[in-house]
XYZ file of C-alpha atoms in Angstrom:
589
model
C -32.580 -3.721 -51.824
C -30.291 -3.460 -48.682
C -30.846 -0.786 -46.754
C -28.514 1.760 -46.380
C -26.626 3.072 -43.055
C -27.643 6.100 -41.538
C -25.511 9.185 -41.349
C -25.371 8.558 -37.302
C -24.248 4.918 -37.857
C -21.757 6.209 -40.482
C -20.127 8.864 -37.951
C -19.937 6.388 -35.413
C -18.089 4.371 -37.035
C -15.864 6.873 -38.062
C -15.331 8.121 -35.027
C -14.743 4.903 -33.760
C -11.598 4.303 -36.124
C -9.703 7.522 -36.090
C -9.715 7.071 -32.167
C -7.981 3.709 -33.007
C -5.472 5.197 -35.379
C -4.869 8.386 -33.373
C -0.920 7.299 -32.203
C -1.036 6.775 -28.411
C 1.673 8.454 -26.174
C 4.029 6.662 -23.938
C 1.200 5.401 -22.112
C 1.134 5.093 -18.252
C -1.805 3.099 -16.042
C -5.401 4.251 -18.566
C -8.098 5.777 -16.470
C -11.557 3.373 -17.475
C -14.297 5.578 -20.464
C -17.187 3.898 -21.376
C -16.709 1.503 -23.998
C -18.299 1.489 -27.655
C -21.360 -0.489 -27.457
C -21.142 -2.509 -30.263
C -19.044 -3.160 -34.134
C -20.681 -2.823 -37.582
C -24.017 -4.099 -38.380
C -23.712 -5.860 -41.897
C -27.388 -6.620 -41.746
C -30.357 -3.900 -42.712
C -33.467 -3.806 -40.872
C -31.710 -4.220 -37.610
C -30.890 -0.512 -36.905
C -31.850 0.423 -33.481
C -35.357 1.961 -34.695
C -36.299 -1.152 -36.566
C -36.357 -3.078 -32.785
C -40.119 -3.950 -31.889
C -40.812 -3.009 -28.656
C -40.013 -4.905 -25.312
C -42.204 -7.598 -23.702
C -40.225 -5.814 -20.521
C -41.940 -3.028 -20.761
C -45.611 -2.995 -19.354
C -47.733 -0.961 -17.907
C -48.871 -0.750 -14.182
C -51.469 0.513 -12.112
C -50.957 1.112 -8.670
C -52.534 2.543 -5.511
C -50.660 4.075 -2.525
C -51.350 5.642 0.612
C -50.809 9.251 0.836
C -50.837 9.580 4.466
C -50.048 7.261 7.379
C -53.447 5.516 7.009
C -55.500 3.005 9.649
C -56.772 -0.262 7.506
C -60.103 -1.068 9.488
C -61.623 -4.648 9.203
C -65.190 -2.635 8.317
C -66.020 0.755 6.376
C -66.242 2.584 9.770
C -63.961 5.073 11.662
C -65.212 3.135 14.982
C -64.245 -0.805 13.132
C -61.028 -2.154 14.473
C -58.022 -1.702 12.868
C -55.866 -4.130 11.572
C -53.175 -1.708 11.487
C -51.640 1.479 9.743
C -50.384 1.423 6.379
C -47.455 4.369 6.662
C -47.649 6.856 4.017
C -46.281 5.774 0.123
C -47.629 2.559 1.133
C -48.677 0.360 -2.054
C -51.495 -1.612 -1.540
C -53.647 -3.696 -3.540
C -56.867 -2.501 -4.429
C -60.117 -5.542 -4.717
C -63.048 -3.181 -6.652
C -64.975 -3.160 -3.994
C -66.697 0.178 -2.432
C -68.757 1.536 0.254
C -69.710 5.080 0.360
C -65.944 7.012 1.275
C -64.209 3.414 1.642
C -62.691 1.420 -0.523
C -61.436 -2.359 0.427
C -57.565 -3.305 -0.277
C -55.264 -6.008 0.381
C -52.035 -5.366 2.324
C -49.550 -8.002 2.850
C -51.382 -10.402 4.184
C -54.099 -8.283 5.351
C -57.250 -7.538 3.709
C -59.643 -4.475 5.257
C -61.131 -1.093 4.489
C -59.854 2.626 4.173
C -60.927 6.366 3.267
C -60.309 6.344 -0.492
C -59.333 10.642 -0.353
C -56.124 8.902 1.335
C -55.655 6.420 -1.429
C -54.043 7.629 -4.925
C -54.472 5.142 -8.114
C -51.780 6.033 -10.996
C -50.669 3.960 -14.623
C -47.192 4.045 -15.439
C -44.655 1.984 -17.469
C -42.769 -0.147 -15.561
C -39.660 -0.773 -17.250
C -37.926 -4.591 -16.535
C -35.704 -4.557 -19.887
C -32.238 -3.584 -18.677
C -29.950 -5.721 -18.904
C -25.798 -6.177 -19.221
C -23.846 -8.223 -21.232
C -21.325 -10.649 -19.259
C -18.786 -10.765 -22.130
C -18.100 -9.725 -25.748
C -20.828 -11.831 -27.768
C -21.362 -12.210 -31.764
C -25.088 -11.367 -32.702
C -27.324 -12.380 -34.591
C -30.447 -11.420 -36.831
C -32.700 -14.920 -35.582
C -33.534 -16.439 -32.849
C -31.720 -19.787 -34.123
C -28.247 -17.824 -33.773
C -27.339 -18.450 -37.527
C -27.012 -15.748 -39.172
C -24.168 -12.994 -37.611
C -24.524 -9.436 -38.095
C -22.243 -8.062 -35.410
C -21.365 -8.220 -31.827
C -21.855 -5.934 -28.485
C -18.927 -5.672 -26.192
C -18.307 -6.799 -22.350
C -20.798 -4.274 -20.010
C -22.447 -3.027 -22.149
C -26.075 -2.259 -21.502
C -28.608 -3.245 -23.860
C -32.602 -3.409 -23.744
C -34.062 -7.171 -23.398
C -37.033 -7.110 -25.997
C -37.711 -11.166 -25.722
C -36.593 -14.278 -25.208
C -37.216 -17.588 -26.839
C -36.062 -20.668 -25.621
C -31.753 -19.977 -24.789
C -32.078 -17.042 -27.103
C -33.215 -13.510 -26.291
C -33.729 -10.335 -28.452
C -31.651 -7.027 -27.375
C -31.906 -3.821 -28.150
C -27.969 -1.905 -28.128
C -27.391 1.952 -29.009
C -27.344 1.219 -32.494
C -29.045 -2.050 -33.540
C -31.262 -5.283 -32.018
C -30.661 -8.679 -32.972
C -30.164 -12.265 -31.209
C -27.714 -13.514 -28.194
C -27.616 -16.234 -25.771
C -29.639 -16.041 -22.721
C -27.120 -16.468 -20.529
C -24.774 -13.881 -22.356
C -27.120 -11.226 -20.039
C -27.128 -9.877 -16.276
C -29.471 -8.004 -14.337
C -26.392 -6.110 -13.273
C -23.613 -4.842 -14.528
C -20.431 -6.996 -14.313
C -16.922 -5.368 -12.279
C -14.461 -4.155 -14.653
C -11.996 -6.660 -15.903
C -8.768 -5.814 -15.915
C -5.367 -7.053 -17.418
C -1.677 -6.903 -16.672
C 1.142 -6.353 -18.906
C 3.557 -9.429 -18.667
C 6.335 -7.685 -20.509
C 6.580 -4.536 -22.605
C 5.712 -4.488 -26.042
C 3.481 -2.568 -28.554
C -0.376 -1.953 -28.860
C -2.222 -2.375 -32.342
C -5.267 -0.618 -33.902
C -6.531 -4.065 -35.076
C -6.525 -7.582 -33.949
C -5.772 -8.907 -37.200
C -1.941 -8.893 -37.383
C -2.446 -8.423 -41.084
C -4.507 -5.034 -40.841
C -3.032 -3.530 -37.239
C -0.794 -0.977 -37.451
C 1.365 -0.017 -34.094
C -0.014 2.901 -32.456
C 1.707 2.540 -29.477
C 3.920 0.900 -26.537
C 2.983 -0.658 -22.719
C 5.430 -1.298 -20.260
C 5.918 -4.306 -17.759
C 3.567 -4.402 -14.909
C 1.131 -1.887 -15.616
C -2.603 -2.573 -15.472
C -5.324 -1.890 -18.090
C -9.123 -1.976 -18.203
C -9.689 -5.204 -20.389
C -12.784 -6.356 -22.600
C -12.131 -9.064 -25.020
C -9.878 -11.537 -25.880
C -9.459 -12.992 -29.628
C -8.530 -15.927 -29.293
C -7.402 -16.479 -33.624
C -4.887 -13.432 -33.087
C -4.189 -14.300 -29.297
C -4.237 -10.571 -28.474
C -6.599 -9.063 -25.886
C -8.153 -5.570 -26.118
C -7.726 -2.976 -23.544
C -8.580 0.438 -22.711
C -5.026 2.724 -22.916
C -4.938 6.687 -22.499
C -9.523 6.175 -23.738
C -8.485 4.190 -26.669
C -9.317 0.387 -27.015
C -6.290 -1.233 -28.690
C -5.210 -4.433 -29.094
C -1.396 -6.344 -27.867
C -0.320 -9.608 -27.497
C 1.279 -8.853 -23.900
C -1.167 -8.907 -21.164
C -2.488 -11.562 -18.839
C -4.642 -11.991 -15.910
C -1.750 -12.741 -13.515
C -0.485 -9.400 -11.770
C 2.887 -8.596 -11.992
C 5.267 -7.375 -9.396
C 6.722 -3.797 -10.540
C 10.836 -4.167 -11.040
C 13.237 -1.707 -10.854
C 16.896 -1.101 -12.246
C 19.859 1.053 -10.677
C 22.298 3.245 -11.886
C 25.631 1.716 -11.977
C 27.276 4.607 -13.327
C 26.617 8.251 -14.663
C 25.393 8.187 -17.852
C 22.830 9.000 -20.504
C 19.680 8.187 -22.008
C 18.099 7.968 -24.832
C 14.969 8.117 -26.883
C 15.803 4.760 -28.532
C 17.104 1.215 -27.800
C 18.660 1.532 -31.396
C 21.866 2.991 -31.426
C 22.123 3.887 -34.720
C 19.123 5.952 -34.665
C 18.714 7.163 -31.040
C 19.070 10.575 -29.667
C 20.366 11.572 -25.961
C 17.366 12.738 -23.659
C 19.152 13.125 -20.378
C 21.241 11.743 -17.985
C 20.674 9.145 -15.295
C 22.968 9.688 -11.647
C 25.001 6.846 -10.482
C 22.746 4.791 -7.355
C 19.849 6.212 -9.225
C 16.697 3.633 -8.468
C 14.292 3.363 -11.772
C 11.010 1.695 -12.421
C 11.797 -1.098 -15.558
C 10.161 -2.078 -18.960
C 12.457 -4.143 -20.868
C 15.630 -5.252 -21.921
C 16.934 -5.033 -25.575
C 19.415 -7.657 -26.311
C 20.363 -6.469 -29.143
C 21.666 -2.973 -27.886
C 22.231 -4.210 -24.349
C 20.260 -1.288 -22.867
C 17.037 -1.277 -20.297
C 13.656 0.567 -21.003
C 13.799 2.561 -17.376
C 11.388 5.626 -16.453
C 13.091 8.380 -15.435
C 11.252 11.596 -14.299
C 7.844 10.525 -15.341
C 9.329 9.420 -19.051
C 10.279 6.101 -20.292
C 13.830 6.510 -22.054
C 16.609 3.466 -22.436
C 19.935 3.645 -20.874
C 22.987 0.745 -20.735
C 24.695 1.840 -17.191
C 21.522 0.345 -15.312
C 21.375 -3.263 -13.290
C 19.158 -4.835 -11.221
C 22.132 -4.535 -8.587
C 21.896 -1.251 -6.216
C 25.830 -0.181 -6.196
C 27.221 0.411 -2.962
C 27.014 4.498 -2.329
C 30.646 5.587 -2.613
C 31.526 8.662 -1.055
C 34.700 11.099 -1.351
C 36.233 13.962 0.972
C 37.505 17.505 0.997
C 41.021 17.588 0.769
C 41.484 21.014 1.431
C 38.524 24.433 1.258
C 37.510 24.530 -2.053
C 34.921 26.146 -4.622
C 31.336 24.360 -5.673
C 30.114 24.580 -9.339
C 27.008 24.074 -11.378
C 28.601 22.253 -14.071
C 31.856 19.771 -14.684
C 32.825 22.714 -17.529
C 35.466 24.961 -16.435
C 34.916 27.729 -19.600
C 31.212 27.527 -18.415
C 30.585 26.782 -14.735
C 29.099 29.248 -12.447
C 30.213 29.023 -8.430
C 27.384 27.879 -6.145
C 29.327 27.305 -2.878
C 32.115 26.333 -1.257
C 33.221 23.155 0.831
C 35.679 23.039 3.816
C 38.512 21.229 4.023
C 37.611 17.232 5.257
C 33.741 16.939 5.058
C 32.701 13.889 3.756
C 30.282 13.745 0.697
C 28.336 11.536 -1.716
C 30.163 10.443 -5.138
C 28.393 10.199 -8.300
C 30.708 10.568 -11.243
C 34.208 12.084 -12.589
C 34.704 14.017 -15.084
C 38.307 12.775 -16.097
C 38.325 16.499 -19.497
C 38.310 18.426 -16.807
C 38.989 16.397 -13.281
C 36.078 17.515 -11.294
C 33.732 15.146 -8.984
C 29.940 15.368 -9.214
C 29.540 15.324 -5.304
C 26.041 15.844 -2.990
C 26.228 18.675 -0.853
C 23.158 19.940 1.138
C 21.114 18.007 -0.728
C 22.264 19.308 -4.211
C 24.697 17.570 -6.855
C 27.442 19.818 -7.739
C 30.867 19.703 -9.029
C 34.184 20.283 -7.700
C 37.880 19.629 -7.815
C 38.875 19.509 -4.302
C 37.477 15.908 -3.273
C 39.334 12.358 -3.083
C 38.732 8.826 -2.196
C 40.706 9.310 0.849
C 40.397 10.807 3.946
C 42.447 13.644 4.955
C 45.323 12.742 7.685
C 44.114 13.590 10.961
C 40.943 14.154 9.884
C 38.125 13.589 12.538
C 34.289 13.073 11.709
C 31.830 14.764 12.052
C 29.158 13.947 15.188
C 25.426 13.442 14.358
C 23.105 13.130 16.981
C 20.459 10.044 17.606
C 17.800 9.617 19.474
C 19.179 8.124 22.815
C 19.172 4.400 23.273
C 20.817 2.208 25.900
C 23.118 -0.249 25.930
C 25.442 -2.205 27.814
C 29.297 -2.134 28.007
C 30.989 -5.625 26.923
C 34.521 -5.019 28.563
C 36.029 -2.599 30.044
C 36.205 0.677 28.293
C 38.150 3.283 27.893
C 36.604 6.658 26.563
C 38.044 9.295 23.936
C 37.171 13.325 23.875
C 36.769 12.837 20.224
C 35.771 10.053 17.344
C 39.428 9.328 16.726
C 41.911 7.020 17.907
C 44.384 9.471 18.320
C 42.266 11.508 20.611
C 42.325 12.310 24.549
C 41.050 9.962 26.942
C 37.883 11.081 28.387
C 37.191 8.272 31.199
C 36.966 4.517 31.503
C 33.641 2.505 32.244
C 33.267 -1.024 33.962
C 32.155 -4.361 32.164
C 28.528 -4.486 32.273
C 27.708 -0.893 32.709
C 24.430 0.782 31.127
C 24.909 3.626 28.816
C 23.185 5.769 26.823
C 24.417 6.381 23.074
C 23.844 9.733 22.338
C 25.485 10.524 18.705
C 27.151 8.231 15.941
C 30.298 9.837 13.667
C 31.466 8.423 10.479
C 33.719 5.001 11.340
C 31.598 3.064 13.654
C 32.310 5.584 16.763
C 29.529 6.647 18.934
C 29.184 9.063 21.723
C 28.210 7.638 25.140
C 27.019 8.950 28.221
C 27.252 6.621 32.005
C 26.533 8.569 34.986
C 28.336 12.002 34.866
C 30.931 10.082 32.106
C 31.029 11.188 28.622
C 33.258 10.047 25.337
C 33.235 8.227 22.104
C 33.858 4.255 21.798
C 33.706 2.079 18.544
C 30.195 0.804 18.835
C 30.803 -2.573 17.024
C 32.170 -5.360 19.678
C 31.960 -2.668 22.626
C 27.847 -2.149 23.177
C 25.310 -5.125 23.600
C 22.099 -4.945 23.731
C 21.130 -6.671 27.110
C 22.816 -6.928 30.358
C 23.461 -10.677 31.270
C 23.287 -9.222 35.245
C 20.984 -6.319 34.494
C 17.434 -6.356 36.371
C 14.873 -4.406 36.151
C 12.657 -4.166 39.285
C 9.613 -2.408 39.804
C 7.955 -3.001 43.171
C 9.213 -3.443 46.863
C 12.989 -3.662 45.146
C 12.592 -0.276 44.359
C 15.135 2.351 45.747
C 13.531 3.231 49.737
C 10.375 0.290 49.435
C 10.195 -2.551 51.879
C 12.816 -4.948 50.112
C 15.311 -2.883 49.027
C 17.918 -4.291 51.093
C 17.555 -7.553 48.798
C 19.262 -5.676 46.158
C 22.824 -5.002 47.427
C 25.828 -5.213 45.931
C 25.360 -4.040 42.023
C 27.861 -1.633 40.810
C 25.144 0.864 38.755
C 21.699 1.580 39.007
C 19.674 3.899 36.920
C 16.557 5.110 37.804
C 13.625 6.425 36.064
C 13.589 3.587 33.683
C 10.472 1.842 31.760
C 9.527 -1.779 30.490
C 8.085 -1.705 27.370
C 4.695 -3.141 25.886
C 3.560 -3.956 29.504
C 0.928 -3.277 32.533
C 1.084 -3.067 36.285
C -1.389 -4.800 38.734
C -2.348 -4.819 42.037
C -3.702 -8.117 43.787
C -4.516 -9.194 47.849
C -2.057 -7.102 49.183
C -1.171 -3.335 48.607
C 2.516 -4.285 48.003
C 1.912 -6.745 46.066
C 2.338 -5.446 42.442
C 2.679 -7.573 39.340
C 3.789 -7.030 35.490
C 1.852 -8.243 32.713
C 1.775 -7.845 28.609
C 0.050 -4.757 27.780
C -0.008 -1.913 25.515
C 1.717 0.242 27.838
C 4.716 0.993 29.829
C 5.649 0.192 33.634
C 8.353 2.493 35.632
C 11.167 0.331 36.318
C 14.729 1.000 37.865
C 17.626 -0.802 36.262
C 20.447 -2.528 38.865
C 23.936 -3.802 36.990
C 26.189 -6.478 38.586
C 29.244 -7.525 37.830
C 30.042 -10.737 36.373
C 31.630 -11.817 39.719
C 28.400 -10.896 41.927
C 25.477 -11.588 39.195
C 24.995 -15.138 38.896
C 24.606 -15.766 42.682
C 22.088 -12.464 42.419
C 20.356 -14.025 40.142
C 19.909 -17.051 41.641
C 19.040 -15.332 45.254
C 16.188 -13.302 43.691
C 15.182 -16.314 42.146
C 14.222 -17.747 45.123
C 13.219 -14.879 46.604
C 10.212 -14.201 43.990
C 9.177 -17.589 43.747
C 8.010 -17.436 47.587
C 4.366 -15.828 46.158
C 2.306 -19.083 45.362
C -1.351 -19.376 44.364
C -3.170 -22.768 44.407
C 0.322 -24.103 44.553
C 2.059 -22.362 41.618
C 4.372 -19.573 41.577
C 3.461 -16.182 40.695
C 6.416 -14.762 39.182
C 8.984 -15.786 36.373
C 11.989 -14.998 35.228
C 12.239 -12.763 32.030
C 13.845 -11.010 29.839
C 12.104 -7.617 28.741
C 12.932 -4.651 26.413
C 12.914 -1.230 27.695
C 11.852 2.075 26.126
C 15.443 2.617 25.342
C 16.229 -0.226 23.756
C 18.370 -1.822 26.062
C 16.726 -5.326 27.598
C 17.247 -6.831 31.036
C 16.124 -9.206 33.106
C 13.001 -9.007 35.461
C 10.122 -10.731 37.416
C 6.791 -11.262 35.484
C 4.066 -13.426 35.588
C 3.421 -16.365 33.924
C 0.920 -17.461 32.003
C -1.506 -18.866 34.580
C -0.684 -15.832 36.882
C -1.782 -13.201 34.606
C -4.973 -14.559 34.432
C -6.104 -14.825 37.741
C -4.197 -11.022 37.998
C -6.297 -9.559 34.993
C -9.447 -11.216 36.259
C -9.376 -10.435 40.114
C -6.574 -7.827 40.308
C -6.803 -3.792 40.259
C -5.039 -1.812 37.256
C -2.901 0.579 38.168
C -2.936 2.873 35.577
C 0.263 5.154 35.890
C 2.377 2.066 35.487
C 4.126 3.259 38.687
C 4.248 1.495 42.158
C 4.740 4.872 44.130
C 1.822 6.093 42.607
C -0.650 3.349 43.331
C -3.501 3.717 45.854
C-alpha cells in the first residue's frame, strides 16, 4: 500500500498554497525570506525519517593540548624540545607511552609530552552540508529515473551518499536522488531579477491553473529562484510570497519617470469605465513610471508612495510657468469660493509659481512660501513698472565686456548708479528676476544685465604672486593697468620655494596660492603681455625655462592669466624645492 502523508507534510503544504493565493498588494522592491525547501513528494518511503543515515557523518577522536605545551624529542623535562605546541593544539597521538609521557605527531614533528596536558575526546564530525546551485527535479534512485519532486535554488540539504554523478540528499521533508554537481559546499549569492515592464504575478506557473494575485512595476528588482522554461515565467520572491510572471529578466533596468503636464487627477484604474478618482497630480510634478495603457491613453505613475494612472503625464518636464500679483490680494486653501478658508495674503507684483486655473471660479493655484494656494489676484503679466525682487549669491567675479553703465535698481527705467571701464573685475553680488545682477568694482555699486555684459576671464587680467606683488622687488614691472585687486587666490594650486628666497613658483595642488589680480586695457595689454613674457622666461634650468604662460581659475570664479611652471619645472620644484605652506609669498621664511 502507499504510504500515507504525515499531518506535518500535509500542513506544509497547505501552508505553502494559501501564501500563494493570499492577493499581494501593490507591491514595491520584496525584502528576501527563506524559501520553501522543496514541492510535493508523490513517492512514499522517502519522507525525511525514512533517509538512512549519512556516510558524512563519522565519528572522530581527537587529542589537544590544554596548555601551551613543550614537545621534547625524549620522555624527559631535561630532553630538547622540538618546540611548543600552544594551547587547543590538535595533535596526533602514536599509542605509545612512557610513565607520565605520551608520544604524538605534530605537523611534521614527532616527540614526547606530559599526557595531564593532553585531552583525548570522540565526537561526530559532521561533513554532510551541502547547497543546492539551482532548482533540481529528484528522484527516488540513483539512476535518476524515477521523479518524486524537486528542492529549490539554496536550499540546504544533508549529503547522505554519492554514487557515481548521483548523490543521495536529505531536505526538510524528504531524501531522494540529484546530480552531483547540482550541490555546493557553500551556499550560492542570491539571484535576483528585474522587471522589464509592468505586468501581473501568478500563483502558478501553469497559465492554465494561475490565477493573478498581483501586479510589478517597471524596473523594480526581485529575489529570483527558478525559471520554467514550458510557461516562460520565472518565480520570484514579492512582499514573502514566491509567485510567478512572465516579465522579468536578468538585464537591470534604468528607473523612468513621467511629468505632469497639467493639473489633473488620478485614478485607481487605467479603465475608464470602471475607475475611480484617487487624487490629484500638480502640473511640473516629476513621477516614477510603470506603464502605458494604449487603450485609455493613461501612464501607471507612483504618486506619494502609491501607484495610481493619470493621462496629463509625459516624459517631457514642462517649462515652470510662473504668474504675478497684480495688485494686494487674499490667499486661500481651496479654488471654491462657498468653501475656501483665507491662509494669507500676497502684495501687489511678487512673482510666483503657476500650477493650474480654475476657469468655475477664476482663481490660480500659485506657490507661495513653499505652499500651493489659490488666489484671484495673479496674471501672466507683469505689473507696469514693476521692479524685481533682489536675491543674494554667493559672490563671484567677473569681468566687464564693454563699457558699462550702472542702474540703482534692476530696471531699465532706473537711476544711473556709475559707469565701469572695459575689462574691469567685479564682483556679482545678487541676481533679480530678468537677467539683472548686482555688481560691486571698487567703491562702485549697481545692477547690469548679466548676459553679453560679464565674462568669465580677463583677456589682460594677470594674476601675480611673487616679486610682482604690490611693494616686492619687481613691482615696478607692473605699471600701467587700470585696476588691481588684492587679496585674491588661484585655485587647485601650491607655492614653492627653490635656490633663491625670492624665487617662488606655482604648481597643481590641492590648495590655494594668494594672488593679486592687475587689469589692462585693451590698448596697454597685449604689449604687457608680451613684456612679462619675456621677463619670466629669463629663469632657465639646464637650458629650459621655468615659467609658462597660463590661464588659471580663481576662488571666485573669475580666471586670468599667470606664470606657472611647466611640466619639467614642477618636477625638479617638487623634488628639490621647499613648500611653503600658507600659499603666501609674504609669509614665507
Amino acid at each position: 500500500m502507499r504510504k500515507q502523508p504525515h499531518l506535518g507534510q500535509r500542513f506544509v503544504a497547505i501552508v505553502g498554497f494559501l501564501a500563494l493565493a493570499m492577493p499581494l498588494s501593490v507591491a514595491p522592491t520584496a525584502h528576501a525570506v527563506d524559501p520553501v525547501a522543496s514541492v510535493s513528494v508523490r513517492m512514499a518511503g522517502n519522507e525525511a525519517e525514512d533517509a538512512p543515515p549519512s556516510k558524512y557523518l563519522k565519528k572522530v577522536t581527537e587529542t589537544s593540548t590544554t596548555a601551551n605545551l613543550q614537545l621534547r624529542q625524549s620522555p624527559d623535562a631535561k630532553a630538547a624540545s622540538l618546540g611548543v605546541m600552544p594551547k587547543s593544539t590538535v595533535a596526533k597521538l602514536t599509542g605509545k607511552k612512557q610513565g607520565a609521557w605520551s608520544q604524538l605527531k605534530w605537523g611534521s614533528k614527532t616527540g614526547w609530552s606530559a599526557t595531564e596536558f593532553l585531552r583525548t575526546r570522540t565526537y561526530t564530525k559532521d561533513d554532510s552540508q551541502r547547497f543546492m546551485r539551482g532548482y533540481a527535479s529528484i528522484y527516488s534512485n540513483a539512476s535518476l529515473t524515477r521523479r518524486i519532486g524537486a528542492v529549490n535554488f539554496r536550499t540546504q540539504v544533508q549529503l547522505l551518499e554519492i554514487q557515481g554523478s548521483s548523490a543521495h540528499i536529505k531536505t526538510s521533508y524528504f531524501h531522494g536522488w540529484v546530480k552531483t554537481s547540482q550541490l555546493d559546499n557553500k551556499q550560492p549569492a542570491k539571484a535576483y531579477r528585474y522587471v522589464q515592464r509592468s505586468g501581473p504575478v501568478y500563483s502558478h506557473y501553469d497559465s492554465t491553473q494561475a490565477r493573478q494575485v498581483g501586479r510589478i512595476h517597471h524596473g523594480e528588482r526581485y529575489e529570483y529562484r527558478r525559471w520554467d522554461s514550458a510557461n516562460r515565467r520565472d518565480e520570484i520572491l514579492v512582499n514573502g510570497s514566491w509567485v510567478w510572471t512572465s516579465t522579468t529578466n536578468r538585464k537591470n533596468v534604468a528607473i523612468q519617470y513621467r511629468y505632469a503636464q497639467h493639473t489633473g487627477a488620478v485614478y485607481n484604474s487605467a479603465n475608464k469605465k470602471k475607475d475611480k478618482q484617487t487624487g490629484t497630480i500638480r502640473r511640473g510634478t516629476k513621477v516614477r513610471w510603470g506603464a502605458w495603457d494604449s487603450a485609455n491613453r493613461r501612464d501607471e505613475v507612483m504618486l506619494n508612495g502609491r501607484w495610481v494612472w493619470a493621462d496629463s503625464t509625459n516624459r517631457k518636464a514642462p517649462k515652470t510657468e510662473y504668474r504675478y500679483a497684480q495688485k494686494n490680494g487674499t490667499l486661500y486653501d481651496r479654488a471654491s469660493k462657498g468653501r475656501a478658508k483665507k491662509v494669507g495674503t500676497i502684495k501687489a507684483g511678487a512673482k510666483v509659481q503657476w500650477a493650474t486655473w480654475d476657469s468655475k471660479n477664476r482663481r490660480d493655484e500659485i506657490r507661495v512660501n513653499g505652499k500651493w494656494v489659490w488666489t484671484d489676484v495673479t496674471n501672466r503679466k507683469k505689473p507696469q513698472g514693476l521692479i524685481p525682487p533682489t536675491v543674494n549669491v554667493a559672490d563671484y567675479g567677473r569681468f566687464s565686456t564693454k563699457t558699462l553703465t550702472l542702474l540703482k535698481q534692476p530696471s531699465a527705467k532706473a537711476g544711473w548708479a556709475g559707469s565701469l571701464k572695459k575689462g574691469m573685475k567685479v564682483t556679482v553680488q545678487a541676481k533679480a528676476d530678468g537677467g539683472w545682477v548686482k555688481i560691486k568694482s571698487g567703491s562702485k555699486t549697481g545692477y547690469i544685465k548679466e548676459k553679453d555684459n560679464l565674462r568669465v576671464a580677463g583677456p589682460h587680467s594677470v594674476a601675480v604672486y611673487g616679486t610682482l606683488r604690490t611693494g616686492q622687488s619687481a613691482y615696478n614691472v607692473m605699471g600701467g593697468f587700470q585696476q588691481k585687486e588684492m587679496n585674491q587666490r588661484i585655485s587647485k594650486t601650491a607655492l614653492y620655494q627653490l635656490w633663491n628666497r625670492n624665487w617662488t613658483f606655482l604648481t597643481n595642488g590641492s590648495k590655494s596660492v594668494v594672488t593679486e589680480q592687475f587689469q589692462y586695457s585693451d590698448q596697454a595689454g597685449p604689449s604687457m603681455l608680451k613684456k612679462l613674457d619675456k621677463y619670466e622666461s629669463q629663469l632657465k634650468y639646464q637650458g629650459r625655462v621655468m615659467y609658462t604662460r597660463q590661464k588659471v581659475r580663481l576662488t571666485d570664479g573669475s580666471q586670468s592669466w599667470t606664470y606657472k611652471t611647466t611640466p619639467f619645472s614642477e618636477k625638479v620644484v617638487k623634488r628639490s624645492g621647499r613648500y611653503i605652506s600658507s600659499g603666501d609669498f609674504l609669509k614665507r621664511s
